[in-house]
Coordinates of C-alpha atoms (C1' of nucleotides) in Angstrom, one line a residue:
Chain A
M53 CA 112.3 69.1 102.4
E54 CA 110.9 68.7 105.8
E55 CA 107.6 67.3 104.6
Q56 CA 109.4 64.5 103.0
S57 CA 111.0 63.2 106.2
H58 CA 107.8 63.6 108.0
L59 CA 106.0 61.6 105.3
M60 CA 108.5 59.0 105.4
Q61 CA 108.1 58.7 109.1
T62 CA 104.5 58.3 108.7
L63 CA 105.0 55.7 106.1
G64 CA 107.4 53.8 108.2
G65 CA 105.1 53.9 111.2
V66 CA 102.2 52.6 109.3
T67 CA 103.9 49.8 107.6
L68 CA 106.2 48.4 110.1
A69 CA 105.9 44.7 110.6
G70 CA 104.9 45.1 114.1
H71 CA 101.3 44.8 113.1
L72 CA 101.8 41.5 111.6
V73 CA 101.1 39.3 114.5
A74 CA 98.3 36.7 114.9
L75 CA 97.2 36.2 111.4
P76 CA 94.0 34.5 110.5
V77 CA 94.3 32.1 107.7
P78 CA 93.0 33.3 104.4
H79 CA 90.7 30.8 102.8
D80 CA 89.6 27.5 104.1
G81 CA 92.9 25.8 103.6
S82 CA 92.1 23.6 106.5
D83 CA 94.7 21.0 105.9
A84 CA 97.6 21.0 108.2
R85 CA 99.9 21.4 105.3
N86 CA 98.7 24.8 104.6
K87 CA 98.7 25.9 108.1
Q88 CA 102.2 24.8 108.5
D89 CA 103.0 26.6 105.3
I90 CA 101.6 29.9 106.4
G91 CA 103.1 29.6 109.9
D92 CA 106.4 29.1 108.3
I93 CA 106.0 32.1 106.0
L94 CA 105.0 34.3 108.9
H95 CA 107.9 33.2 110.9
Q96 CA 110.2 34.0 108.0
I97 CA 108.7 37.4 107.7
M98 CA 109.0 38.2 111.3
T99 CA 112.6 37.1 111.6
I100 CA 113.8 38.6 108.3
T101 CA 115.1 41.7 110.0
D102 CA 117.4 39.6 112.2
Q103 CA 119.2 38.2 109.3
S104 CA 122.1 39.6 107.4
L105 CA 121.4 41.6 104.4
D106 CA 122.3 39.1 101.8
E107 CA 120.5 36.4 103.6
A108 CA 117.4 38.5 104.0
Q109 CA 117.5 39.5 100.4
A110 CA 117.5 36.0 99.3
K111 CA 114.7 35.1 101.7
K112 CA 112.7 38.0 100.5
H113 CA 113.0 36.9 97.0
G114 CA 111.9 33.5 98.1
L115 CA 108.9 34.8 99.8
N116 CA 108.0 37.0 96.9
C117 CA 107.8 34.0 94.7
H118 CA 105.9 31.9 97.2
R119 CA 102.6 30.7 95.9
M120 CA 100.7 32.1 98.9
K121 CA 102.1 35.5 98.6
P122 CA 99.2 37.3 96.9
A123 CA 96.7 36.0 99.4
L124 CA 98.9 36.8 102.3
F125 CA 99.5 40.2 100.9
S126 CA 95.9 41.1 100.7
V127 CA 95.2 39.8 104.1
L128 CA 98.0 41.7 105.6
C129 CA 96.7 44.8 103.9
E130 CA 93.3 44.2 105.3
I131 CA 94.6 43.8 108.8
K132 CA 96.6 46.9 108.5
E133 CA 93.6 48.7 107.3
K134 CA 91.6 47.6 110.2
T135 CA 94.2 48.4 112.9
G136 CA 96.4 51.3 112.4
L137 CA 94.7 53.2 109.7
S138 CA 91.1 53.0 110.8
I139 CA 91.7 55.6 113.5
R140 CA 92.5 58.2 111.0
G141 CA 89.5 58.0 108.8
S142 CA 87.4 60.4 110.8
Q143 CA 89.7 63.4 111.0
D144 CA 90.3 63.0 107.3
E145 CA 87.8 65.4 105.8
D146 CA 89.4 68.7 105.1
P147 CA 87.6 71.4 106.9
S148 CA 87.7 73.6 103.8
D149 CA 88.7 76.2 106.2
P150 CA 87.2 79.7 106.0
Q151 CA 90.7 81.2 106.2
L152 CA 91.5 79.8 102.8
M153 CA 88.2 80.9 101.5
R154 CA 88.9 84.4 102.7
L155 CA 92.3 84.5 101.1
D156 CA 90.9 83.1 97.9
N157 CA 88.1 85.7 97.8
M158 CA 90.6 88.5 98.3
L159 CA 92.9 87.3 95.7
L160 CA 90.1 86.9 93.3
A161 CA 88.8 90.3 94.1
E162 CA 92.2 91.8 93.8
G163 CA 92.5 90.2 90.4
V164 CA 95.5 88.2 91.5
S165 CA 94.1 84.8 91.2
G166 CA 91.2 85.6 89.0
P167 CA 91.0 85.3 85.3
E168 CA 94.4 85.4 83.6
K169 CA 95.6 88.3 81.5
G170 CA 95.8 92.0 82.2
G171 CA 97.3 91.4 85.6
G172 CA 96.0 93.7 88.4
A173 CA 94.8 96.0 85.7
A174 CA 91.8 93.9 85.4
A175 CA 90.7 94.4 88.9
V176 CA 91.6 98.0 89.1
A177 CA 90.0 98.7 85.8
A178 CA 86.9 96.9 86.9
A179 CA 86.9 99.0 90.0
T180 CA 87.3 102.2 88.3
A181 CA 85.9 101.6 84.9
A182 CA 82.4 101.3 86.3
V183 CA 83.0 104.8 87.6
G184 CA 82.8 106.2 84.2
V185 CA 85.5 108.6 85.3
G186 CA 88.4 106.4 85.2
A187 CA 90.5 108.9 83.5
D188 CA 91.8 110.6 86.6
N189 CA 93.1 107.6 88.4
S190 CA 94.6 105.9 85.4
I191 CA 97.8 107.6 85.9
E192 CA 97.7 107.3 89.6
H193 CA 97.0 103.7 89.4
S194 CA 99.4 102.7 86.7
D195 CA 102.1 102.3 89.2
Y196 CA 99.9 100.3 91.4
R197 CA 98.8 98.1 88.5
A198 CA 102.4 97.4 87.6
K199 CA 103.2 96.4 91.1
L200 CA 100.1 94.4 91.3
S201 CA 100.7 92.5 88.2
Q202 CA 104.2 91.9 89.4
I203 CA 102.8 90.3 92.5
R204 CA 100.4 88.4 90.4
Q205 CA 103.1 87.0 88.3
I206 CA 105.2 86.0 91.3
Y207 CA 102.1 84.4 92.8
H208 CA 101.5 82.4 89.7
T209 CA 105.0 81.2 89.1
E210 CA 105.2 80.2 92.7
L211 CA 101.9 78.5 92.5
E212 CA 103.0 76.6 89.5
K213 CA 106.2 75.7 91.1
Y214 CA 104.5 74.3 94.1
E215 CA 102.1 72.4 92.0
Q216 CA 104.8 70.9 90.0
A217 CA 106.8 70.0 93.0
C218 CA 103.7 68.5 94.5
N219 CA 103.1 66.4 91.5
E220 CA 106.6 65.3 91.3
F221 CA 106.7 64.4 94.9
T222 CA 103.4 62.6 94.7
T223 CA 104.5 60.4 91.8
H224 CA 107.7 59.8 93.5
V225 CA 106.1 58.7 96.6
M226 CA 103.6 56.6 94.7
N227 CA 106.3 54.9 92.8
L228 CA 108.2 54.3 96.0
L229 CA 105.1 52.8 97.7
R230 CA 104.3 50.7 94.7
E231 CA 107.8 49.4 94.7
Q232 CA 107.6 48.7 98.3
S233 CA 104.2 47.1 98.1
R234 CA 106.0 44.2 96.6
T235 CA 107.5 43.4 99.9
R236 CA 105.3 45.2 102.3
P237 CA 101.6 45.1 102.7
I238 CA 100.6 48.4 101.1
S239 CA 97.1 48.5 99.6
P240 CA 96.3 50.8 96.7
K241 CA 93.9 52.6 99.1
E242 CA 96.7 53.3 101.3
I243 CA 98.7 54.8 98.5
E244 CA 95.7 57.0 97.7
R245 CA 95.6 58.2 101.2
M246 CA 99.2 58.9 101.1
V247 CA 98.6 61.1 98.1
N248 CA 95.9 62.9 99.9
I249 CA 98.2 63.6 102.8
I250 CA 100.8 64.9 100.4
H251 CA 98.2 67.1 98.8
R252 CA 97.1 68.5 102.1
K253 CA 100.6 69.3 103.0
F254 CA 101.1 71.1 99.8
S255 CA 97.9 73.0 100.0
S256 CA 99.0 74.3 103.3
I257 CA 102.1 75.6 101.6
Q258 CA 99.9 77.0 99.0
M259 CA 97.9 78.8 101.7
Q260 CA 101.0 80.3 103.0
L261 CA 101.8 81.6 99.6
K262 CA 98.3 83.0 99.3
Q263 CA 98.6 84.6 102.6
S264 CA 101.9 86.3 101.9
T265 CA 100.5 87.4 98.5
C266 CA 97.5 88.9 100.3
E267 CA 99.8 90.7 102.6
A268 CA 101.8 92.0 99.8
V269 CA 98.7 93.3 98.1
M270 CA 97.6 94.9 101.2
I271 CA 100.8 96.6 101.7
L272 CA 100.8 97.7 98.2
R273 CA 97.3 99.0 98.5
S274 CA 98.0 100.9 101.6
R275 CA 101.0 102.5 100.0
F276 CA 99.4 103.4 96.7
L277 CA 95.8 104.0 96.8
D278 CA 94.8 104.0 100.4
A279 CA 92.5 106.9 100.2
R280 CA 92.8 107.5 103.9
R281 CA 95.1 110.4 103.6
K282 CA 95.6 110.8 99.9
R283 CA 92.2 111.9 99.1
R284 CA 90.8 112.2 95.7
N285 CA 88.1 114.5 94.8
F286 CA 84.9 113.0 93.6
S287 CA 84.1 113.3 90.0
K288 CA 81.9 116.1 88.9
Q289 CA 79.0 113.9 88.2
A290 CA 79.3 112.3 91.6
T291 CA 79.1 115.6 93.5
E292 CA 76.3 116.6 91.2
I293 CA 74.3 113.6 92.1
L294 CA 75.1 113.9 95.7
N295 CA 74.2 117.6 95.7
E296 CA 71.0 116.9 93.9
Y297 CA 70.0 114.5 96.5
F298 CA 71.1 116.7 99.3
Y299 CA 69.2 119.7 98.2
S300 CA 66.1 117.9 97.2
H301 CA 66.1 116.4 100.7
L302 CA 67.2 119.4 102.4
S303 CA 64.6 119.1 105.1
N304 CA 65.9 115.8 106.0
P305 CA 69.3 115.2 104.4
Y306 CA 69.8 111.8 106.0
P307 CA 69.8 109.2 103.3
S308 CA 68.9 105.7 104.4
E309 CA 71.3 102.9 104.0
E310 CA 69.6 101.9 100.8
A311 CA 69.6 105.5 99.5
K312 CA 73.2 105.7 100.3
E313 CA 74.0 102.6 98.5
E314 CA 71.9 103.8 95.6
L315 CA 73.8 107.1 95.5
A316 CA 77.1 105.3 95.9
K317 CA 76.3 103.2 93.0
K318 CA 75.2 106.1 90.9
C319 CA 78.2 108.1 91.8
A320 CA 80.4 105.0 91.5
I321 CA 82.0 106.1 94.7
T322 CA 80.9 102.9 96.2
V323 CA 82.5 102.5 99.5
S324 CA 85.2 104.9 100.0
Q325 CA 85.9 105.3 96.4
V326 CA 88.9 103.0 96.5
S327 CA 87.6 99.9 94.9
P328 CA 84.3 98.4 95.3
D329 CA 85.7 95.0 95.9
L330 CA 88.0 96.0 98.6
G331 CA 85.2 97.0 100.9
R332 CA 84.4 93.4 101.6
Y333 CA 87.5 92.4 103.4
C334 CA 88.6 95.8 104.3
A335 CA 86.1 96.0 107.0
Q336 CA 86.6 99.5 108.2
E337 CA 85.6 101.4 105.2
P338 CA 82.9 103.8 106.1
S339 CA 80.8 104.9 103.2
A340 CA 82.2 107.8 101.4
V341 CA 78.6 108.8 100.9
S342 CA 78.1 109.0 104.6
N343 CA 81.2 111.1 104.8
W344 CA 80.0 113.3 102.1
F345 CA 76.6 113.9 103.7
G346 CA 78.2 114.4 107.1
N347 CA 80.5 117.0 105.7
K348 CA 77.8 118.5 103.6
R349 CA 75.3 118.9 106.4
I350 CA 77.8 120.4 108.8
R351 CA 79.2 122.8 106.2
Y352 CA 75.9 123.7 104.9
K353 CA 74.6 124.5 108.3
K354 CA 77.7 126.4 109.2
N355 CA 77.3 128.8 106.3
I356 CA 74.1 128.5 104.6
G357 CA 74.7 131.6 102.6
K358 CA 77.6 130.1 100.9
F359 CA 75.5 127.3 99.6
Q360 CA 72.5 129.3 98.7
E361 CA 73.5 129.6 95.1
E362 CA 74.2 125.9 94.9
A363 CA 71.0 125.1 96.5
N364 CA 69.0 127.1 94.0
L365 CA 70.9 125.5 91.2
Y366 CA 70.3 122.0 92.2
A367 CA 66.8 122.6 93.3
A368 CA 66.1 124.0 89.9
K369 CA 67.7 121.1 88.3
T370 CA 65.7 118.6 90.0
A371 CA 62.6 120.6 89.5
V372 CA 63.2 120.8 85.8
T373 CA 64.3 117.3 85.2
A374 CA 62.2 115.4 87.5
T375 CA 58.9 117.0 88.0
Q376 CA 58.0 119.1 85.0
A377 CA 54.4 118.1 85.0
V378 CA 53.9 118.7 88.7
A379 CA 55.8 121.8 88.5
A380 CA 53.6 123.1 85.9
A381 CA 50.6 122.3 88.0
V382 CA 52.1 123.9 91.0
Q383 CA 53.0 126.9 89.0
N384 CA 49.5 127.3 87.9
S385 CA 48.3 127.3 91.4
Q386 CA 50.6 130.1 92.3
T387 CA 50.6 132.4 89.4
N388 CA 49.9 135.1 91.8
S389 CA 52.8 134.4 94.0
P390 CA 54.6 137.5 95.2
A391 CA 56.6 138.7 92.4
T392 CA 60.2 138.7 93.1
P393 CA 62.4 141.2 91.4
S394 CA 64.2 140.2 88.4
S395 CA 63.1 136.9 87.0
G396 CA 66.4 135.3 86.3
S397 CA 67.3 133.7 83.1
S398 CA 65.8 130.5 84.3
G399 CA 62.6 132.1 85.4
S400 CA 60.7 131.1 88.4
Y401 CA 60.4 127.5 89.5
S402 CA 58.4 125.5 91.8
L403 CA 61.3 124.3 93.7
P404 CA 61.3 121.2 95.7
G405 CA 64.4 122.0 97.5
S406 CA 63.9 125.7 97.7
G407 CA 61.0 125.1 99.9
D408 CA 63.2 123.5 102.4
M409 CA 65.7 126.2 101.8
F410 CA 63.4 128.9 103.0
M411 CA 62.0 126.9 105.7
S412 CA 65.4 126.4 107.0
M413 CA 65.9 130.1 107.0
S414 CA 62.6 130.8 108.6
G415 CA 63.6 128.5 111.4
L416 CA 66.8 130.2 112.1
N417 CA 67.2 131.9 115.3
G418 CA 70.7 133.2 115.0
S419 CA 72.9 130.3 115.3
Y420 CA 73.8 130.3 111.7
Q421 CA 74.2 133.7 110.6
P422 CA 77.2 135.0 112.5
A423 CA 79.5 133.4 110.1
Q424 CA 78.3 135.3 107.2
V425 CA 76.2 138.2 108.2
P426 CA 77.7 140.9 110.3
N427 CA 74.9 140.9 112.8
T428 CA 73.6 144.2 113.6
G429 CA 72.4 143.2 116.9
Q430 CA 69.0 142.1 116.1
T431 CA 68.7 138.4 116.5
Q432 CA 65.1 137.7 115.8
G433 CA 63.8 135.9 112.9
D434 CA 62.7 138.5 110.6
S435 CA 65.7 140.7 110.8
I436 CA 67.9 137.7 110.3
R437 CA 66.0 136.6 107.3
H438 CA 66.4 140.0 106.1
A439 CA 70.0 140.0 106.6
I440 CA 70.5 136.7 105.0
G441 CA 68.3 137.8 102.1
Q442 CA 70.4 140.8 101.7
S443 CA 73.6 139.0 101.9
L444 CA 72.4 136.8 99.2
G445 CA 71.0 139.5 97.1
Y446 CA 67.5 138.6 97.8
S447 CA 65.0 141.3 98.2
D448 CA 62.9 141.6 101.2
G449 CA 60.0 140.6 99.1
L450 CA 61.2 137.0 99.6
R451 CA 60.4 137.1 103.2
G452 CA 56.9 136.5 102.3
N453 CA 57.9 133.4 100.6
S454 CA 59.8 132.1 103.5
L455 CA 56.8 131.8 105.7
Y456 CA 56.1 128.2 105.3
S457 CA 55.7 125.4 107.8
P458 CA 59.0 125.7 109.6
H459 CA 60.7 122.4 109.3
G460 CA 64.2 121.8 108.2
L461 CA 66.8 123.3 110.3
N462 CA 65.7 124.0 113.8
G463 CA 67.0 126.7 116.0
N464 CA 69.6 124.6 117.6
G465 CA 71.5 123.8 114.6
G466 CA 70.0 120.4 113.9
W467 CA 67.6 119.2 111.4
H468 CA 64.2 118.4 112.8
D469 CA 63.3 114.9 112.5
A470 CA 61.3 115.0 109.5
V471 CA 58.2 113.2 110.6
T472 CA 56.9 113.1 107.2
P473 CA 59.8 112.7 104.9
S474 CA 57.6 113.7 102.0
S475 CA 60.7 114.7 100.1
V476 CA 62.0 111.2 99.9
T477 CA 59.8 110.1 97.2
S478 CA 58.5 113.3 95.8
P479 CA 60.6 116.3 96.0
I480 CA 57.7 118.5 95.7
E481 CA 56.7 119.5 99.1
G482 CA 55.9 123.0 99.2
A483 CA 54.3 125.4 96.8
N484 CA 56.5 128.3 96.6
S485 CA 58.1 130.1 93.9
V486 CA 61.6 131.2 94.1
H487 CA 63.8 133.1 91.8
S488 CA 67.2 131.8 91.4
D489 CA 68.4 135.2 90.7
T490 CA 71.4 135.3 92.8
S491 CA 73.0 138.3 91.3
N492 CA 75.2 139.8 93.9
Chain B
dC225 C1' 103.3 129.5 97.7
dT226 C1' 98.7 130.8 99.5
dT227 C1' 94.2 129.9 100.0
dG228 C1' 89.7 127.9 99.8
dA229 C1' 87.4 123.5 98.9
dT230 C1' 86.8 119.0 100.2
dG231 C1' 87.2 114.0 101.5
dA232 C1' 88.7 111.5 105.5
dT233 C1' 89.6 110.8 110.4
dT234 C1' 89.1 111.4 115.2
dG235 C1' 86.8 112.4 119.4
dT236 C1' 82.4 113.5 121.5
dT237 C1' 77.6 113.1 122.4
dG238 C1' 72.8 111.5 122.8
Chain C
dC66 C1' 75.8 103.5 116.6
dA67 C1' 74.9 107.5 113.9
dA68 C1' 75.4 112.3 113.7
dC69 C1' 78.1 116.1 114.9
dA70 C1' 82.1 119.0 115.3
dA71 C1' 86.7 119.8 114.9
dT72 C1' 90.7 118.9 112.6
dC73 C1' 93.8 116.9 109.3
dA74 C1' 95.7 116.3 104.7
dT75 C1' 95.3 116.9 100.1
dC76 C1' 93.6 119.0 95.9
dA77 C1' 93.3 122.7 92.7
dA78 C1' 93.0 127.3 91.4
dG79 C1' 95.2 131.8 91.6

DNA sequence: CTTGATGATTGTTG
DNA sequence: CAACAATCATCAAG
């Protein structure tokens, strides 16, 4: 092991007898006898390396048994402490570096280093279970889970191995130092420091292990469930929730960050439906909710007709579920609303979204309809509405309904900035009755 | 396999 | 930087 030699070098450097010059006398043994004694001992120590092995051995033994030995030892230790080692005290504190923290976080999030049992399944399950859908990805992810738990296992065995090696090495070094402390000035404090150094070394190895584990996980992830290309459809509930929001905010379908988060939570899409935890260190995950709304807006705009049915559906849904009381009130106030042809099975609603819907249509000036309505040449509002209405199976009678404050889609294909996003809190924003009879 | 739907990505724009 | 627009790649139904 490379560490070992390094450590030994350190040890050697620290403890070489070079430091042992000019010794103050321990206690007040002021008599010449003592001074002479100590001087003698020191001399012996200093010259011990010049002697032959046998000779030195014998001398060493003699010194060890010397009555002044304990005192000398502690003094030497003290001196060493003050000279060579004092430098090092400052740069000692481990920086508890953020890199390691990051790795730890990731491993924890990934379920690699986290609570035992279940392997990666724990993490993935946690990620997907909350979804409430879970079912669809279970198969998809089983392979991933297997691999992940494999990684996890390797990680743990390696970790254990390193720990064991670290302990072994530590005790070994400690024994060695203790042994040597009989002949060299090595204080317990020094030994402790040595142990710390060893631990630092090993923890850096551990970090490497963590790093490579992280890399492995990342690779695995990118291979198996990177949703970048292998897209998964959202669950039914998810799209439902998103659609509900979209159509009930049709005049301004731009959810705020909070709203997006809320939606994401509700839909359990989270960030890019991969895994909620991943978002944190996988910096470049745009919100899937944002994607969805982006797609939705553009596609809705491109072909409103196609979404009409859907719009009615969701508008109705929100109306029914959320605002029955208000709806009733509104309905009362509009009992004489222009009767539309067949009252569909669901009857007539006061539709929060539908208001927008028709406003949108009323705001059209031709940029939307080419896709769906074979334009007869007329491009002005009424005729377009007519055309759209026809294409949707709406009678002309609806035109009357569509004459509301024109916000929503503007003529250029963008949504007006909803100055009063009244729809954000209360979906009810217009009193109009719409029939969801889309029989066509 | 074809086709429409759909989530994600990329490049552009204000 | 967010929104848009175009496009890609995959899904899922037929």
